[in-house]
């Protein structure tokens, strides 16, 4: 049961999750991170580390919706092992509805 990055991460990218993951299983896209589901050891420490509650277990409703997206882009995006600087406008995107369709269009869950 891996954990999954969901819509709240989009354009926020606070990256506190990266600092706490013991197995470096996050991957970084330009607009959000995803978790590689085959590498996640289900430790759960990243879930409370995210300030916008973007990380969910894959048996939660939102986690289920985003699992295939995480699995797909974990194969395409590069591994990220260190927290970087969040976007300057991260707080403007916090909690904004409809981010997924705006940013990912047809690829959005
Ligand atoms: Fe990493 Fe643990 Fe979060 Fe999985 S649950 S992404 S192993 S910190
Ligand atoms: Fe995204 Fe939260 Fe990590 S906003 S980058 S999942 S700390």
CSV table of C-alpha atoms and ligand atoms in Angstrom, one decimal:
chain,number,residue,atom,x,y,z
A,1,UNK,CA,0.0,0.0,0.0
A,2,UNK,CA,2.1,2.9,-1.2
A,3,UNK,CA,1.5,6.5,-0.4
A,4,UNK,CA,0.4,8.8,-3.3
A,5,UNK,CA,0.9,12.5,-4.1
A,6,UNK,CA,-2.4,14.2,-5.0
A,7,UNK,CA,-3.8,17.4,-6.5
A,8,UNK,CA,-2.9,19.7,-3.6
A,9,UNK,CA,0.8,19.4,-4.5
A,10,UNK,CA,0.3,21.0,-7.9
A,11,UNK,CA,2.3,24.3,-8.2
A,12,UNK,CA,2.9,24.3,-4.4
A,13,UNK,CA,5.8,21.9,-4.3
A,14,UNK,CA,6.9,22.6,-0.8
A,15,UNK,CA,9.1,19.5,-0.8
A,16,UNK,CA,9.1,18.9,2.9
A,17,UNK,CA,8.2,15.3,2.0
A,18,UNK,CA,11.5,14.8,0.1
A,19,UNK,CA,13.5,15.6,3.3
A,20,UNK,CA,11.9,12.8,5.3
A,21,UNK,CA,11.6,9.9,2.9
A,22,UNK,CA,14.1,7.2,3.9
A,23,UNK,CA,14.2,5.6,0.5
A,24,UNK,CA,14.2,8.6,-1.8
A,25,UNK,CA,11.2,7.4,-3.9
A,26,UNK,CA,9.9,10.8,-4.9
A,27,UNK,CA,10.1,11.9,-8.5
A,28,UNK,CA,9.9,15.6,-9.6
A,29,UNK,CA,7.9,17.0,-12.4
A,30,UNK,CA,7.7,20.7,-13.2
A,31,UNK,CA,4.4,21.2,-11.4
A,32,UNK,CA,4.3,18.5,-8.7
A,33,UNK,CA,6.0,15.5,-7.3
A,34,UNK,CA,4.9,11.8,-7.4
A,35,UNK,CA,5.9,8.7,-5.4
A,36,UNK,CA,7.2,5.6,-7.1
A,37,UNK,CA,4.7,3.0,-5.9
A,38,UNK,CA,7.2,0.1,-6.2
A,39,UNK,CA,9.8,1.9,-4.1
A,40,UNK,CA,7.6,3.3,-1.4
A,41,UNK,CA,7.9,1.2,1.8
A,42,UNK,CA,4.7,2.6,3.3
A,43,UNK,CA,6.4,4.1,6.3
A,44,UNK,CA,4.0,7.0,6.3
A,45,UNK,CA,6.4,9.7,7.6
A,46,UNK,CA,5.8,11.9,4.5
A,47,UNK,CA,2.1,12.2,5.0
A,48,UNK,CA,2.2,14.6,8.0
A,49,UNK,CA,5.2,16.4,6.6
A,50,UNK,CA,3.3,17.9,3.7
A,51,UNK,CA,1.8,21.3,4.8
A,52,UNK,CA,-1.1,21.0,2.3
A,53,UNK,CA,-2.1,17.4,3.0
A,54,UNK,CA,-1.2,16.4,-0.6
A,55,UNK,CA,0.1,12.9,0.4
A,56,UNK,CA,-2.4,10.2,1.0
A,57,UNK,CA,-2.4,6.4,1.4
A,58,UNK,CA,-3.6,4.6,-1.8
A,59,UNK,CA,-6.6,3.2,-0.1
A,60,UNK,CA,-8.0,6.7,0.6
A,61,UNK,CA,-10.4,8.1,-2.0
A,62,UNK,CA,-8.1,10.8,-3.3
A,63,UNK,CA,-5.1,8.4,-3.1
A,64,UNK,CA,-6.9,5.9,-5.2
A,65,UNK,CA,-7.8,8.5,-7.8
A,66,UNK,CA,-4.1,9.5,-8.1
A,67,UNK,CA,-2.3,6.2,-7.9
A,68,UNK,CA,-2.1,5.5,-11.7
A,69,UNK,CA,-0.9,9.0,-12.3
A,70,UNK,CA,1.9,8.5,-9.7
A,71,UNK,CA,2.8,5.2,-11.2
A,72,UNK,CA,2.9,6.6,-14.8
A,73,UNK,CA,5.0,9.7,-14.1
A,74,UNK,CA,7.3,7.9,-11.6
A,75,UNK,CA,8.7,6.2,-14.7
A,76,UNK,CA,9.2,9.4,-16.6
A,77,UNK,CA,10.3,12.1,-14.1
A,78,UNK,CA,13.7,12.2,-12.4
A,79,UNK,CA,14.4,11.1,-8.8
A,80,UNK,CA,14.6,14.0,-6.3
A,81,UNK,CA,16.6,13.3,-3.1
A,82,UNK,CA,17.0,16.8,-1.6
A,83,UNK,CA,14.4,19.5,-0.8
A,84,UNK,CA,14.7,22.5,-3.2
A,85,UNK,CA,13.2,25.9,-3.1
A,86,UNK,CA,9.4,26.0,-3.6
A,87,UNK,CA,8.0,28.2,-6.4
A,88,UNK,CA,7.8,31.9,-5.5
A,89,UNK,CA,4.0,31.8,-6.1
A,90,UNK,CA,3.4,28.5,-4.2
A,91,UNK,CA,1.2,30.1,-1.6
A,92,UNK,CA,-1.1,31.5,-4.3
A,93,UNK,CA,-1.8,28.0,-5.6
A,94,UNK,CA,-2.5,26.6,-2.1
A,95,UNK,CA,-5.9,24.9,-2.0
A,96,UNK,CA,-7.0,26.3,-5.4
A,97,UNK,CA,-9.6,24.0,-7.0
A,98,UNK,CA,-9.3,22.6,-10.5
A,99,UNK,CA,-5.5,22.7,-10.5
A,100,UNK,CA,-5.2,19.2,-12.0
A,101,UNK,CA,-7.2,19.9,-15.1
A,102,UNK,CA,-5.6,23.4,-15.6
A,103,UNK,CA,-2.1,22.0,-15.4
A,104,UNK,CA,-2.3,18.5,-16.8
A,105,UNK,CA,-5.4,18.6,-19.1
A,106,UNK,CA,-6.3,15.2,-20.5
A,107,UNK,CA,-3.5,13.5,-18.4
A,108,UNK,CA,-5.2,14.6,-15.2
A,109,UNK,CA,-6.9,11.9,-13.0
B,1,LIG,FE1,8.8,7.7,1.3
B,1,LIG,FE2,7.7,6.6,3.4
B,1,LIG,FE3,6.4,8.5,2.1
B,1,LIG,FE4,6.7,6.1,1.0
B,1,LIG,S1,5.5,6.6,2.8
B,1,LIG,S2,7.0,8.1,0.0
B,1,LIG,S3,8.7,5.5,1.8
B,1,LIG,S4,8.3,8.7,3.3
B,2,LIG,FE1,4.1,18.5,-2.7
B,2,LIG,FE2,3.5,18.5,-0.2
B,2,LIG,FE3,5.7,17.3,-1.0
B,2,LIG,S1,3.2,20.1,-1.6
B,2,LIG,S2,6.3,18.5,-2.8
B,2,LIG,S3,3.7,16.7,-1.5
B,2,LIG,S4,5.5,18.5,0.9
